[in-house]
Short mmCIF file of C-alpha atoms in Angstrom, two decimals:
data_model
loop_
_atom_site.label_atom_id
_atom_site.label_comp_id
_atom_site.label_asym_id
_atom_site.label_seq_id
_atom_site.Cartn_x
_atom_site.Cartn_y
_atom_site.Cartn_z
CA MET A 1 13.79 223.56 25.02
CA LEU A 2 13.24 219.79 25.08
CA ARG A 3 16.97 219.22 24.82
CA PHE A 4 17.52 221.62 27.74
CA PHE A 5 15.10 219.74 30.03
CA LEU A 6 16.59 216.38 29.04
CA THR A 7 20.04 217.69 29.87
CA ILE A 8 18.87 218.90 33.30
CA LEU A 9 17.13 215.56 34.00
CA PHE A 10 20.23 213.61 32.99
CA SER A 11 22.43 215.80 35.18
CA VAL A 12 20.18 215.38 38.23
CA THR A 13 20.05 211.61 37.74
CA LEU A 14 23.82 211.44 37.35
CA VAL A 15 24.38 213.47 40.52
CA ALA A 16 21.96 211.25 42.49
CA GLN A 17 23.73 208.14 41.27
CA THR A 18 27.16 209.50 42.13
CA ASN A 19 26.16 211.04 45.45
CA PRO A 20 29.16 210.27 47.70
CA LEU A 21 26.87 210.04 50.73
CA LYS A 22 25.20 207.03 49.10
CA SER A 23 28.37 205.28 48.04
CA ASP A 24 28.87 201.69 49.16
CA GLU A 25 31.76 202.72 51.36
CA ASN A 26 29.75 205.32 53.27
CA ARG A 27 26.65 203.15 53.39
CA LYS A 28 28.72 200.34 54.92
CA LEU A 29 30.20 202.71 57.50
CA PHE A 30 26.70 203.89 58.41
CA ALA A 31 25.44 200.30 58.59
CA ASP A 32 28.36 199.36 60.84
CA HIS A 33 27.46 202.28 63.11
CA LEU A 34 23.83 201.20 63.28
CA TYR A 35 24.86 197.60 64.00
CA CYS A 36 27.09 198.68 66.89
CA GLN A 37 24.27 200.88 68.20
CA GLN A 38 22.08 197.75 68.18
CA ASP A 39 19.73 199.28 65.62
CA TYR A 40 19.62 195.93 63.88
CA LEU A 41 16.69 196.41 61.50
CA ARG A 42 18.09 199.59 59.95
CA ALA A 43 21.58 198.09 59.92
CA ALA A 44 20.34 195.06 57.98
CA GLU A 45 18.50 197.27 55.51
CA GLU A 46 21.59 199.41 54.92
CA TYR A 47 23.78 196.34 54.43
CA GLU A 48 21.25 194.88 51.99
CA ALA A 49 21.39 198.10 49.94
CA LEU A 50 25.07 197.50 49.17
CA SER A 51 25.94 196.26 45.70
CA LYS A 52 26.31 192.50 45.43
CA MET A 53 30.04 192.74 44.76
CA ASN A 54 30.47 194.31 48.22
CA LEU A 55 28.40 191.75 50.13
CA SER A 56 31.24 189.93 51.87
CA ASP A 57 30.75 186.96 54.21
CA THR A 58 31.20 189.31 57.16
CA ILE A 59 28.34 191.51 55.95
CA LEU A 60 26.16 188.50 55.17
CA TYR A 61 26.79 187.22 58.69
CA LYS A 62 25.93 190.61 60.20
CA ILE A 63 22.69 190.73 58.24
CA GLY A 64 21.80 187.22 59.38
CA LYS A 65 22.70 188.06 62.98
CA SER A 66 20.64 191.24 62.84
CA TYR A 67 17.56 189.46 61.55
CA SER A 68 18.04 186.67 64.08
CA ILE A 69 18.13 189.17 66.96
CA ILE A 70 14.94 190.94 65.86
CA GLY A 71 13.13 187.64 65.32
CA ASN A 72 13.00 187.42 61.52
CA THR A 73 14.40 183.90 61.55
CA HIS A 74 13.49 183.07 57.95
CA LYS A 75 15.69 185.85 56.58
CA ALA A 76 18.38 185.09 59.16
CA LEU A 77 18.62 181.46 58.05
CA ASN A 78 18.79 182.49 54.39
CA TYR A 79 21.76 184.77 55.04
CA PHE A 80 23.56 182.30 57.31
CA SER A 81 23.21 179.60 54.65
CA SER A 82 24.66 181.91 51.96
CA ILE A 83 28.07 182.16 53.67
CA GLN A 84 30.86 180.47 51.73
CA SER A 85 32.03 177.02 52.81
CA ASN A 86 35.62 178.22 53.19
CA SER A 87 34.71 181.24 55.31
CA SER A 88 36.00 181.61 58.85
CA LEU A 89 32.45 182.67 59.79
CA LEU A 90 30.85 179.43 58.62
CA LYS A 91 31.08 177.69 62.00
CA ASN A 92 29.38 180.57 63.75
CA ALA A 93 26.73 180.80 61.04
CA ILE A 94 25.94 177.11 61.52
CA LEU A 95 25.71 177.50 65.29
CA GLU A 96 23.50 180.57 64.90
CA SER A 97 21.20 178.53 62.67
CA ALA A 98 21.17 175.75 65.25
CA ARG A 99 20.17 178.23 67.96
CA ILE A 100 17.23 179.35 65.80
CA PHE A 101 16.12 175.73 65.33
CA TYR A 102 16.48 175.08 69.08
CA LEU A 103 14.40 178.10 70.09
CA ALA A 104 11.77 177.26 67.47
CA GLU A 105 11.73 173.63 68.69
CA ASP A 106 12.33 172.53 65.10
CA SER A 107 13.65 169.08 66.01
CA ASN A 108 13.87 167.82 62.42
CA SER A 109 16.02 170.70 61.18
CA LEU A 110 18.24 170.64 64.27
CA ASP A 111 18.71 166.88 64.13
CA LYS A 112 19.50 167.00 60.40
CA LEU A 113 21.99 169.84 60.91
CA VAL A 114 23.82 167.94 63.66
CA ASN A 115 23.71 164.32 62.48
CA ASP A 116 23.61 164.59 58.69
CA ILE A 117 25.35 167.84 57.73
CA HIS A 118 27.89 168.54 60.50
CA PRO A 119 28.27 165.35 62.57
CA SER A 120 31.77 166.31 63.79
CA SER A 121 30.72 169.55 65.52
CA VAL A 122 30.94 169.13 69.30
CA GLU A 123 29.11 172.41 69.91
CA LEU A 124 26.17 171.28 67.78
CA LYS A 125 26.02 167.97 69.60
CA LYS A 126 25.95 169.80 72.94
CA LEU A 127 23.03 171.91 71.78
CA LEU A 128 21.21 168.82 70.53
CA ILE A 129 21.72 167.15 73.94
CA ALA A 130 20.19 170.19 75.61
CA PHE A 131 17.30 170.03 73.17
CA TYR A 132 16.66 166.36 73.99
CA LEU A 133 16.61 167.33 77.67
CA LYS A 134 14.13 170.06 76.89
CA ILE A 135 11.70 167.78 75.03
CA ASN A 136 12.25 164.89 77.50
CA HIS A 137 13.96 162.42 75.13
CA LEU A 138 16.25 161.17 77.87
CA ASP A 139 17.31 158.01 76.05
CA LYS A 140 19.31 160.24 73.69
CA VAL A 141 21.03 162.22 76.44
CA ASN A 142 22.84 160.25 79.12
CA ASN A 143 25.56 158.59 77.04
CA ASP A 144 26.69 161.89 75.50
CA LEU A 145 27.11 163.97 78.64
CA PHE A 146 30.86 163.25 78.53
CA LEU A 147 31.10 165.91 75.81
CA PHE A 148 30.80 168.60 78.48
CA ASP A 149 33.58 169.66 80.83
CA ASP A 150 33.30 168.70 84.50
CA ASP A 151 31.40 171.75 85.73
CA ASP A 152 28.93 171.75 82.87
CA MET A 153 28.54 167.99 83.10
CA SER A 154 27.61 168.32 86.77
CA ILE A 155 24.90 170.85 85.92
CA LEU A 156 23.57 168.76 83.04
CA LYS A 157 23.55 165.58 85.12
CA SER A 158 21.53 167.37 87.79
CA LEU A 159 19.07 168.58 85.16
CA TYR A 160 18.97 165.09 83.65
CA GLU A 161 18.07 163.51 87.01
CA ARG A 162 15.39 166.13 87.64
CA ARG A 163 13.94 165.43 84.20
CA LYS A 164 14.10 161.69 84.76
CA ASN A 165 12.64 161.79 88.27
CA PRO A 166 10.66 165.03 88.53
CA ALA A 167 9.40 166.04 91.98
CA TYR A 168 5.78 165.82 90.90
CA LYS A 169 2.85 165.61 93.28
CA SER A 170 0.18 162.97 92.56
CA GLU A 171 -3.21 164.44 91.67
CA THR A 172 -4.87 161.26 92.95
CA VAL A 173 -3.06 161.37 96.28
CA ALA A 174 -3.92 165.07 96.69
CA GLY A 175 -7.61 164.37 96.06
CA ILE A 176 -7.74 161.35 98.42
CA LEU A 177 -5.96 163.21 101.22
CA SER A 178 -8.40 166.09 101.00
CA ALA A 179 -11.32 163.65 100.97
CA ILE A 180 -10.04 162.16 104.25
CA ILE A 181 -8.93 165.39 105.94
CA PRO A 182 -10.06 168.62 104.24
CA GLY A 183 -7.11 170.78 103.25
CA SER A 184 -4.49 168.07 103.65
CA GLY A 185 -4.26 167.60 99.87
CA LYS A 186 -3.31 171.25 99.43
CA ILE A 187 -0.78 170.99 102.24
CA TYR A 188 0.64 167.93 100.41
CA THR A 189 1.13 170.12 97.33
CA GLU A 190 2.84 172.74 99.53
CA ASN A 191 -0.09 175.14 99.24
CA PHE A 192 -0.13 175.57 102.99
CA GLY A 193 -2.25 178.72 103.31
CA ASP A 194 -5.15 177.39 101.24
CA GLY A 195 -4.90 174.01 102.95
CA ILE A 196 -5.23 175.45 106.45
CA THR A 197 -8.05 177.76 105.31
CA ALA A 198 -9.96 174.87 103.72
CA PHE A 199 -9.59 172.77 106.88
CA ILE A 200 -10.83 175.58 109.16
CA LEU A 201 -13.80 176.65 107.00
CA THR A 202 -14.97 173.10 106.30
CA GLY A 203 -14.68 172.33 110.01
CA ILE A 204 -16.57 175.45 111.07
CA PHE A 205 -19.48 174.92 108.67
CA SER A 206 -19.65 171.22 109.57
CA TYR A 207 -19.82 172.04 113.26
CA LEU A 208 -22.50 174.70 112.70
CA ALA A 209 -24.55 172.21 110.69
CA TYR A 210 -24.23 169.58 113.43
CA ASP A 211 -25.07 172.08 116.17
CA ASN A 212 -28.18 173.33 114.39
CA PHE A 213 -29.41 169.83 113.68
CA LYS A 214 -28.88 169.04 117.35
CA HIS A 215 -31.06 171.99 118.36
CA SER A 216 -33.66 171.33 115.65
CA HIS A 217 -32.93 174.50 113.63
CA GLN A 218 -33.64 172.74 110.34
CA PHE A 219 -33.23 175.66 107.94
CA ARG A 220 -29.90 176.78 109.35
CA ALA A 221 -28.77 173.18 109.68
CA TYR A 222 -29.38 172.47 105.99
CA LEU A 223 -27.87 175.82 105.02
CA PHE A 224 -24.65 175.13 106.88
CA SER A 225 -24.66 171.52 105.64
CA GLY A 226 -24.78 172.79 102.05
CA LEU A 227 -21.95 175.23 102.70
CA ALA A 228 -19.87 172.53 104.38
CA ALA A 229 -20.49 170.13 101.48
CA GLY A 230 -19.58 172.84 98.96
CA PHE A 231 -16.30 173.62 100.73
CA TYR A 232 -15.57 169.91 101.13
CA LEU A 233 -16.09 169.07 97.45
CA GLY A 234 -14.42 172.27 96.29
CA ASN A 235 -11.47 171.46 98.51
CA ILE A 236 -11.07 168.06 96.83
CA TYR A 237 -11.23 169.59 93.35
CA GLY A 238 -8.90 172.40 94.45
CA SER A 239 -6.38 169.90 95.76
CA VAL A 240 -6.26 168.10 92.41
CA ALA A 241 -5.84 171.46 90.66
CA SER A 242 -3.14 172.43 93.17
CA ALA A 243 -1.19 169.28 92.26
CA GLN A 244 -1.47 170.18 88.57
CA ILE A 245 -0.20 173.70 89.26
CA PHE A 246 2.65 172.34 91.38
CA ASN A 247 3.72 169.99 88.58
CA ALA A 248 3.52 172.80 86.02
CA LYS A 249 5.85 174.86 88.24
CA VAL A 250 8.29 171.94 88.39
CA ASN A 251 8.40 171.85 84.59
CA PHE A 252 8.65 175.64 84.35
CA ASN A 253 11.54 175.81 86.81
CA PHE A 254 13.37 173.03 84.99
CA LEU A 255 13.03 174.71 81.59
CA ASN A 256 13.96 178.07 83.08
CA GLU A 257 17.18 176.67 84.58
CA LEU A 258 18.06 174.90 81.33
CA THR A 259 17.52 178.14 79.42
CA GLU A 260 19.66 180.08 81.91
CA PHE A 261 22.44 177.51 81.52
CA LEU A 262 22.36 177.74 77.73
CA SER A 263 22.18 181.53 77.84
CA SER A 264 25.23 181.64 80.10
CA LYS A 265 27.05 179.54 77.50
CA ASN A 266 25.58 181.63 74.65
CA TYR A 267 24.27 178.37 73.19
CA PHE A 268 27.92 177.28 72.75
CA ILE A 269 28.58 180.06 70.23
CA ASN A 270 31.77 182.09 70.52
CA GLU A 271 30.45 185.58 69.93
CA ILE A 272 32.39 187.60 67.36
CA GLU A 273 33.23 191.14 68.41
CA PHE A 274 32.56 193.47 65.51
CA CYS A 275 32.29 196.64 67.59
CA LYS A 276 35.47 197.66 69.37
#
C-alpha cells in the first residue's frame, strides 16, 4: 500500500513538473502577451519565473522596464545593471537607469553614471544638462548647450534664460505698495481681483470710520476703524503672500515645461518596439 501511494505521489509530481502549460516557452509567450498588454507587474513575475538559462538580455531588459514603469526602481536598476556589456540593449539600459536617477533627483548617481562610467554618451550628457537646469546649477549648463540640435537648443536656451532671470515679483515691493495704496501690491503680483477688492473695502471702512468720527458716533467710528485697520494690515500680509505664490507658479511652470520637453524626447531614449 505504501509503495502504491509513493508511486501515485511521484507520478503527480512528475506530471506537475512536466506540465507543458508551465514550460519556459509557454511562460515566456504568456509573459510577452502580458507585457504588450501593459500588465507590467504580472509580466515581470512571469519572466522572473523562467529558468536562469532562459533569462536573455532582452528578457532582463523587459523585466527592468516593467519594474521601472510601475515605480519599483530598485528592482529596475538591478535588472538594467545585469545586462551584458556586449549587449545591443546596454545603451538603452543605461539611459533607462539615468532616467530613474533624474526623476529621483539622485544627482550623485546620475553624475557618476555620466562623468565616470559613460563619459562619451551624448544622450546622458543631455539628460545631465537638463538635470542641472532643473536644480538651478546654471554654471554647468550654458557651455554644453551645443550638444543639442538647433530646435532643441532654442528651447533649452529659453529655459536657461528663464532660470537665470526668473520673472519673480519682490515680496518687499508688494508689501510696500500695499502699505502706500491698499491693493496695489496684489495688482503688482497680477492678482487683480483681490487687489481691487482690497482697495474698495479698505477705502469704504476708512471712509465710514472718518464719517462717524466726524459726527461723533464713537462706537461705530472705532468699529469701522478696527475693520479698516484689519483690512489694511491683512492686505499688506496678503500682498507678500501673493508674491510668494506668484514666484512658486513661476517655478512650477518652468519645471512643467522642462518636464514636457524631456517627455517629448522620451528622456533621449530610443524606445525599443517589442510589441508589433
